[in-house]
XYZ file of C-alpha atoms in Angstrom:
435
model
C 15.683 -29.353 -18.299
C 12.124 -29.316 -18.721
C 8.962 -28.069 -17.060
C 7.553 -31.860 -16.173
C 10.732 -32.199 -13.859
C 10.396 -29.379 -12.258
C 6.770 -29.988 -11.290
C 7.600 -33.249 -10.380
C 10.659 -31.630 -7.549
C 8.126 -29.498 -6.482
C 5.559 -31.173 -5.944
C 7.937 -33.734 -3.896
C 8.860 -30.663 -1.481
C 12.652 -30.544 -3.057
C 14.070 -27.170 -4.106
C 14.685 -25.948 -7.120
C 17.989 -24.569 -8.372
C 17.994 -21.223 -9.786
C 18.803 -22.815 -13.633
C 15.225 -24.088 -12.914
C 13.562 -20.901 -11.706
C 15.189 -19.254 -14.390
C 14.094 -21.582 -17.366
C 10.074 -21.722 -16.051
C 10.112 -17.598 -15.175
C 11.791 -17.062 -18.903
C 9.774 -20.254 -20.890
C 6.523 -18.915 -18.775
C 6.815 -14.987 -20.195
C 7.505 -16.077 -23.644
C 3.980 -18.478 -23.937
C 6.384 -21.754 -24.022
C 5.243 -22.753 -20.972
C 1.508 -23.278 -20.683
C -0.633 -21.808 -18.273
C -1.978 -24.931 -16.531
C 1.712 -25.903 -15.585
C 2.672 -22.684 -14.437
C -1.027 -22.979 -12.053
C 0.675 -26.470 -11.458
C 3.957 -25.145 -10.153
C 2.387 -22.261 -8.216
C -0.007 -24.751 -6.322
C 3.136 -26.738 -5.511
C 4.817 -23.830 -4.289
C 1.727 -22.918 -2.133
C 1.697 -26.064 -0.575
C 5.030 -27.118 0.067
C 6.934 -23.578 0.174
C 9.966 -22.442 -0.978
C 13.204 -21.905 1.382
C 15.440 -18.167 1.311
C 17.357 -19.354 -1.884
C 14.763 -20.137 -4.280
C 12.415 -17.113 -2.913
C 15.615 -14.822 -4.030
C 15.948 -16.838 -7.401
C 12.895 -16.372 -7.954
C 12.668 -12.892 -7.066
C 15.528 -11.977 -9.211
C 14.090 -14.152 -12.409
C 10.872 -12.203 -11.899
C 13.412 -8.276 -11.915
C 15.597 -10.142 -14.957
C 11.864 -10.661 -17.123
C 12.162 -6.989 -18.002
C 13.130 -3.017 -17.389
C 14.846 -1.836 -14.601
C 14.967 1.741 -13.516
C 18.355 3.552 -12.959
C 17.607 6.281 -10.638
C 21.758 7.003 -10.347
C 20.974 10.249 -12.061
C 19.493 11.549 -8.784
C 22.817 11.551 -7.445
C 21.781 9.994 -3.887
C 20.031 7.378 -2.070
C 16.643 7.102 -3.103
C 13.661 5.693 -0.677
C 10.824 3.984 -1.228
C 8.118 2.964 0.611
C 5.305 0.185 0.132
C 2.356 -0.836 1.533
C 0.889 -4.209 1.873
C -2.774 -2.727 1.367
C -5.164 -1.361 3.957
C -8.043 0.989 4.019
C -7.873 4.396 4.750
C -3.942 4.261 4.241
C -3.332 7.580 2.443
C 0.161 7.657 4.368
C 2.390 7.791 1.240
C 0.274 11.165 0.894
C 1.942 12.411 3.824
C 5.755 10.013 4.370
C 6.419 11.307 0.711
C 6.968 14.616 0.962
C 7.344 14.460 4.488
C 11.037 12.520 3.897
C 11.745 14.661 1.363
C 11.194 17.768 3.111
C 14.233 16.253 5.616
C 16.561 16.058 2.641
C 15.886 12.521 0.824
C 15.028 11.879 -2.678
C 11.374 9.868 -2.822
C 11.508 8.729 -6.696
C 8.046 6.175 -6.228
C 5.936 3.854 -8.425
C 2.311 3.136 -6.950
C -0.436 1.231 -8.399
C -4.047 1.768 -8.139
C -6.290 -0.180 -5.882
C -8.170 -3.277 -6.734
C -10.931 -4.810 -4.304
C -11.441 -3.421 -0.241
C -8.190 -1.829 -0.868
C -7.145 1.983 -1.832
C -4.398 3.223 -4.709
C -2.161 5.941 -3.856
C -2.750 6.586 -7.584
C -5.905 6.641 -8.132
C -6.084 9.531 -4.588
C -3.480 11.327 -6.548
C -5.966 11.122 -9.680
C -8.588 13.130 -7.703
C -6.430 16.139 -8.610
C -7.208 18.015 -11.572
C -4.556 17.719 -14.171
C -2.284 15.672 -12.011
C -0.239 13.386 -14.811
C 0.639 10.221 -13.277
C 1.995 8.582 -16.559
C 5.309 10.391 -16.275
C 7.836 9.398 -18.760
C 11.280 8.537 -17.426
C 12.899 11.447 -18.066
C 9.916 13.480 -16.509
C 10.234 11.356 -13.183
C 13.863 12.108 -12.769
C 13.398 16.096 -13.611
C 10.455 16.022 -11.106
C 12.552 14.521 -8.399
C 15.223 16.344 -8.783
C 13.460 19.528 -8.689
C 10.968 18.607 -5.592
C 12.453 15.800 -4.044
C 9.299 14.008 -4.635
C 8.033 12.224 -7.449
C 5.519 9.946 -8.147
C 4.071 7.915 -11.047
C 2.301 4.350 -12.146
C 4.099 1.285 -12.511
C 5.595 1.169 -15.892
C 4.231 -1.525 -18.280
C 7.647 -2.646 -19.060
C 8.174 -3.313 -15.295
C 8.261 -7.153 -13.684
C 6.017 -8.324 -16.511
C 6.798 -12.233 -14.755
C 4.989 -10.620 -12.054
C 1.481 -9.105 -13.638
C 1.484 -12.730 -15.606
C 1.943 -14.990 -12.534
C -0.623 -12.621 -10.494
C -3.080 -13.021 -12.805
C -2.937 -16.870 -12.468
C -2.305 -16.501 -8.764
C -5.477 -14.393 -8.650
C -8.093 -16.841 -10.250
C -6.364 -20.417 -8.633
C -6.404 -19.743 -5.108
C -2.185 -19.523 -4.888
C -2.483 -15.815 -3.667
C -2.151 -16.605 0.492
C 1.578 -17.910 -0.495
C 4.983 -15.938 1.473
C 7.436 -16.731 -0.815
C 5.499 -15.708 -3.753
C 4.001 -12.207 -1.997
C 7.256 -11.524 -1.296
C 8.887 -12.088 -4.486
C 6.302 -10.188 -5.723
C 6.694 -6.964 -4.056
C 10.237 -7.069 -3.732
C 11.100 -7.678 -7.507
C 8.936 -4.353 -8.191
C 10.926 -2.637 -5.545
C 14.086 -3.950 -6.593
C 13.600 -2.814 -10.184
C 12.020 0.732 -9.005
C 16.044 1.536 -8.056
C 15.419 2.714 -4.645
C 18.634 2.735 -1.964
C 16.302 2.494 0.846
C 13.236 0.897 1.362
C 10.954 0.636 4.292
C 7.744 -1.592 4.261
C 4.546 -1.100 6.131
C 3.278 -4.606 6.451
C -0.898 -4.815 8.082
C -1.651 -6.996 10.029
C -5.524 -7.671 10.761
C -9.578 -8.135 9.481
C -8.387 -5.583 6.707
C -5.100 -6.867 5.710
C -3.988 -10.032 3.833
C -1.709 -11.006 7.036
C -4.466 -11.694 9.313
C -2.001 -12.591 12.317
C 1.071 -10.763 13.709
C 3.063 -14.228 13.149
C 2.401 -14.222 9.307
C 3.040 -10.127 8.877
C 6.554 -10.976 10.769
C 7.741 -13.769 8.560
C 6.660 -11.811 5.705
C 8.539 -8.488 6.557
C 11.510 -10.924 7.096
C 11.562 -12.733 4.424
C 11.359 -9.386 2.050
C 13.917 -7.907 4.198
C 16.299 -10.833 3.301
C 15.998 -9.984 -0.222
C 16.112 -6.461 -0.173
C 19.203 -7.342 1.517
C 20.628 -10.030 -0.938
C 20.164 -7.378 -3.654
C 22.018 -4.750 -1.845
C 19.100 -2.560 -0.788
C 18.635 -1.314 2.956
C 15.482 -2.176 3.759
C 13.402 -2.371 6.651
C 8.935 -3.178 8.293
C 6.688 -1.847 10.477
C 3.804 -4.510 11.327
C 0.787 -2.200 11.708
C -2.849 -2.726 13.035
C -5.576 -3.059 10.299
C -8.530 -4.388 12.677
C -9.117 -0.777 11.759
C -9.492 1.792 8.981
C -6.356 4.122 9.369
C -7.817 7.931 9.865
C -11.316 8.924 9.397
C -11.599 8.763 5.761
C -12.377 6.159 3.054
C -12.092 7.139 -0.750
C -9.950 9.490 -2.912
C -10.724 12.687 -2.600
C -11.453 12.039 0.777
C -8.629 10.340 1.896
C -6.490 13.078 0.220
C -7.979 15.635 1.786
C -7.260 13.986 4.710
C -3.408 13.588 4.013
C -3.773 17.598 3.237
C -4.687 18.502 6.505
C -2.276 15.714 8.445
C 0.185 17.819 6.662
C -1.463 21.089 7.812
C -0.385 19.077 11.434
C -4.388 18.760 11.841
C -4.985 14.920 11.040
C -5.636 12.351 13.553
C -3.581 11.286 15.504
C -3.581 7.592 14.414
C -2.661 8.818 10.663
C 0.256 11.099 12.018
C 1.949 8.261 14.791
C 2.604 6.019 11.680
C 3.589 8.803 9.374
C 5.781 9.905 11.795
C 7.243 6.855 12.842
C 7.551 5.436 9.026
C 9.640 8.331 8.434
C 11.884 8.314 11.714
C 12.523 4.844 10.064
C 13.137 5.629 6.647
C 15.408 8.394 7.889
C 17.704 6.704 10.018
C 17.914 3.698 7.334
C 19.134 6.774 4.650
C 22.015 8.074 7.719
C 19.910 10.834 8.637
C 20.957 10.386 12.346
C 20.150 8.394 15.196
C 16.009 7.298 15.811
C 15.540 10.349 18.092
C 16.809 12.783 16.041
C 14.971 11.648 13.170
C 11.830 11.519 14.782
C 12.322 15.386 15.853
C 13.288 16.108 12.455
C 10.217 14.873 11.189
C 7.718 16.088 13.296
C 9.618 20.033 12.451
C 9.001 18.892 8.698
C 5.286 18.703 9.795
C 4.973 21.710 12.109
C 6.803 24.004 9.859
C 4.818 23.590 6.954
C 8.353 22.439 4.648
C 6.534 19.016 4.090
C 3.525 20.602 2.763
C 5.296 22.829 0.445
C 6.975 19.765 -0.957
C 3.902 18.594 -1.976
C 2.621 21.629 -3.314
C 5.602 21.546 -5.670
C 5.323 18.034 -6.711
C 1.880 18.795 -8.302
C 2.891 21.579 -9.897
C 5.613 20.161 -11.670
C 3.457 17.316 -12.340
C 0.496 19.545 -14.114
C -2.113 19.354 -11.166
C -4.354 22.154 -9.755
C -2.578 23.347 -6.974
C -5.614 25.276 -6.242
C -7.102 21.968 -4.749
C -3.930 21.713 -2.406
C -4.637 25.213 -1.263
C -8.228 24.680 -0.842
C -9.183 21.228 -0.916
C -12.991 21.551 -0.809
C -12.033 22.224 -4.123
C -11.426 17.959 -4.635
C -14.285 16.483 -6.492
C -17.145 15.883 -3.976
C -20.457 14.047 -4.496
C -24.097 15.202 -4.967
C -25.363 12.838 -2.381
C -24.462 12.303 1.458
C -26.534 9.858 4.039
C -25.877 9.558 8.116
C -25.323 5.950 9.794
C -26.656 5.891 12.728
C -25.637 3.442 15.725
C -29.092 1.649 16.997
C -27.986 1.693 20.741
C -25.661 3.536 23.143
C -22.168 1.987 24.108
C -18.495 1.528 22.831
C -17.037 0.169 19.616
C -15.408 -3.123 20.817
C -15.205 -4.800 17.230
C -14.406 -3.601 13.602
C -13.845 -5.167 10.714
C -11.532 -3.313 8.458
C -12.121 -5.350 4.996
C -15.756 -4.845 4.924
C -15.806 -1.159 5.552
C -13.203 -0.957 2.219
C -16.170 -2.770 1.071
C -18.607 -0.290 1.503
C -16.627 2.260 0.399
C -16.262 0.112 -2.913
C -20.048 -0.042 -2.945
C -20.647 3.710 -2.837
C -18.005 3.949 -6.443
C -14.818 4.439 -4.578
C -13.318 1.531 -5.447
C -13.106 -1.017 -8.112
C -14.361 -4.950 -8.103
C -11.713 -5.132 -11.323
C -9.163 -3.637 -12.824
C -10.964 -1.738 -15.827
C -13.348 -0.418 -13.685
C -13.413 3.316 -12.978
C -13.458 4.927 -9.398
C -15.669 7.881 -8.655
C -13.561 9.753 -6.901
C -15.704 12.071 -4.730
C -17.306 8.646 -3.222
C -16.420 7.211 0.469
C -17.099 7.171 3.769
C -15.879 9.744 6.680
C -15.901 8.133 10.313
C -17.196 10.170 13.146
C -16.327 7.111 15.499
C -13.779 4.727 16.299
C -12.717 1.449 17.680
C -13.185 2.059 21.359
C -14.779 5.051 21.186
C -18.237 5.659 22.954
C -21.487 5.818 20.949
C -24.928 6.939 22.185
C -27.922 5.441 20.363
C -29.220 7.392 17.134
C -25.860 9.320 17.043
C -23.840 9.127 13.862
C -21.259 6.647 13.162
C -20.506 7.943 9.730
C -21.223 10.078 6.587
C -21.624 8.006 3.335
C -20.963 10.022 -0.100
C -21.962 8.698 -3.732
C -23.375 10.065 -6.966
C -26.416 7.472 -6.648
C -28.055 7.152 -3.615
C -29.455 4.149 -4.813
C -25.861 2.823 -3.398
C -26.199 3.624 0.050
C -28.458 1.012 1.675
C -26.370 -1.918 1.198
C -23.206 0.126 1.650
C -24.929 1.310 5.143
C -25.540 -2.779 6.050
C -22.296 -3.743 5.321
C -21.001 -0.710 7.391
C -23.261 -1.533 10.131
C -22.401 -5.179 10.083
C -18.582 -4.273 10.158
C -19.221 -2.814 13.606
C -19.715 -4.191 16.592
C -21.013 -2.468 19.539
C -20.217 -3.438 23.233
C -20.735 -2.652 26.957
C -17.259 -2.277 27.789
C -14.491 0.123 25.911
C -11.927 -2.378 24.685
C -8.150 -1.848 25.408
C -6.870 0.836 22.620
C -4.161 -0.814 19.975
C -1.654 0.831 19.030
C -1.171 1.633 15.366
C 2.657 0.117 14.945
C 2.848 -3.343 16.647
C 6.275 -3.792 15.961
C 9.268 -2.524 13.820
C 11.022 -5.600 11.943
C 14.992 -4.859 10.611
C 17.741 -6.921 9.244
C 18.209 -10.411 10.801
């Protein structure tokens, strides 16, 4: 077996066998397979796709390149969730602790956010002292204490994965199902969660622009979840628009704080909500109903809160901030964006207010950059809502305000205003489980 042959299948539209996936996943993470041919094979792949078999060969080459986590310790299912990126989504802020406080075990690895894009880690990181490098041991005590705990992606995890995404990244082989799919679901695999549910966007701020691409996505991660014995199951949910009101870290957190205080918007607590009614009756919590009423108590009650309270204690962070959080880091500098004439939202485009957000310091254009994490955007109006002229469509924060004019034109050129109030969308389009 060598490489040249299995470019040349590929490239004909033929399968490949799992020996094959196996020997260029393997030959590819040790340097004996050159970058140009594995840019080859994933352009190939791109083009002419890859059917259920090879996506799960692949998928399980990808898990097999290096650690796994063995979260049997815990003594229980474990859930997971993941994201397929949005902006404003703080809702692992709130599902988190939320499932937990109904009596699952949430043992989660989250990244940081690259591009339009937020990182539940990087929020997290807007708490003082809050250690997010927790060694394995640490991750099981803190779970197993809280119910909830949370930490980076270990180095040692997927490495096939960071390799290939680099390549992915720079020759235009991102926009490919079988390899996003492989991609998330060989992390998730290797995390060692029972039960995994996926929230998959769909819209101007999501990778799946269409409904039709977000559904054979879900599926076709659902089929491997499945293959490797997980239970897994997808929400397909609108990102036309930012989810809540906020943009940014501290922000965003805040935010999640008082959605868990049962004070957020109401967009931000439907999904929640409806994520964890899912997760729930996945983990044989009861039927959808019951779920749903158990976590709305969690919410009401204040249990969910307290979970998170806990977690960042055990995990060194102020709680303080929890308590209080106008305590969260918070910038020097705030400017109004005013609307320029009176009538409704009827357009948004979710991407390029991540974008703005980015601009003001509360993202990052690469991965080495740093985030400021007082910096981002709070909405004061919606899609569909109804704007006079000269009133305020949002409150920009940075350390500079040399950032804010060209954040404020991309803002303004990310919304649309109208003479007629467009029909409202709901914020889950559909729920996606096993085929």
């Amino acid at each position: 077996m060598n490489i040249y042959e299995i470019l040349t299948a590929k490239k004909r539209g033929l399968p490949l066998s799992d020996e094959a996936i196996d020997f260029f996943v393997d030959g590819f993470v040790r340097g004996e397979i050159a970058d140009y041919q594995a840019s080859a094979l994933l352009m190939a792949i791109c083009i002419n796709g890859m059917n259920d078999a090879e996506t799960y060969a692949l998928t399980r080459a990808m898990i097999a390149s290096g650690d796994t986590v063995d979260l049997s310790p815990l003594g229980q299912s474990v859930c997971d969730k993941h994201s397929t990126g949005g902006v404003g989504d703080k809702v692992s802020l709130v599902l988190l602790p939320l499932v937990a406080a109904c009596g699952l075990t949430v043992a989660k690895m989250s990244g940081r956010g690259l591009g339009h894009t937020g990182g539940t880690i990087d929020k997290l990181e807007s708490i003082e002292g809050f250690d997010t490098a927790l060694s394995r041991e640490r991750f099981l005590s803190v779970a197993r204490k809280t119910g909830f705990a949370i930490t980076g992606q270990s180095e040692g995890l997927v490495p096939a994965d960071k390799l290939l995404y680099a390549l992915r990244d720079v020759t235009a082989t991102v926009d490919s199902i079988p390899l996003i799919a492989s991609s998330i679901m060989s992390k998730k695999i290797a995390s060692g969660a029972d039960v995994i549910v996926l929230d998959v966007k769909v819209g101007s701020g999501a990778f799946c622009k269409t409904e039709a691409d977000a559904k054979q996505l879900a599926d076709t991660m659902i089929g491997l979840g499945k293959r490797a014995g997980k239970k897994v199951a997808a929400l397909l949910t609108d990102m036309n628009t930012p989810l809540g009101n906020t943009i940014g870290n501290a922000l965003e957190l805040k935010e999640a704080i008082a959605t868990l205080k049962g004070e957020g918007p109401d967009d931000l607590k439907d999904l929640c909500l409806t994520l964890a009614q899912t997760i729930l009756h996945l983990a044989g919590k009861g039927d959808r109903n019951r779920c749903r009423r158990d976590a709305l108590r969690a919410l009401q009650d204040g249990s969910a809160l307290e979970i998170l309270r806990k977690t960042v204690s055990e995990q060194g962070g102020n709680v303080a901030q929890i308590d209080n959080p106008d305590l969260l880091p918070q910038c020097r500098y705030k400017q109004e964006v005013f609307a320029a004439r009176s009538g409704y939202i009827v357009e948004t485009d979710a991407e390029r207010y991540g974008m703005a957000a980015l601009l003001l310091g509360a993202g990052r254009r690469k991965k080495s950059d740093s985030v400021d994490h007082g910096a981002g955007i709070v909405l004061h109006k919606k899609l569909g809502d109804a704007v006079h002229a000269g009133e305020s469509l949002a409150t920009l924060y940075a350390s500079d305000p040399a950032l804010f004019a060209e954040a404020e034109t991309t803002l303004l050129q990310a919304t649309v205003l109208g003479d007629r109030q467009p029909c409202p969308t709901p914020v889950v389009l559909q729920t996606v489980l096993d085929r």
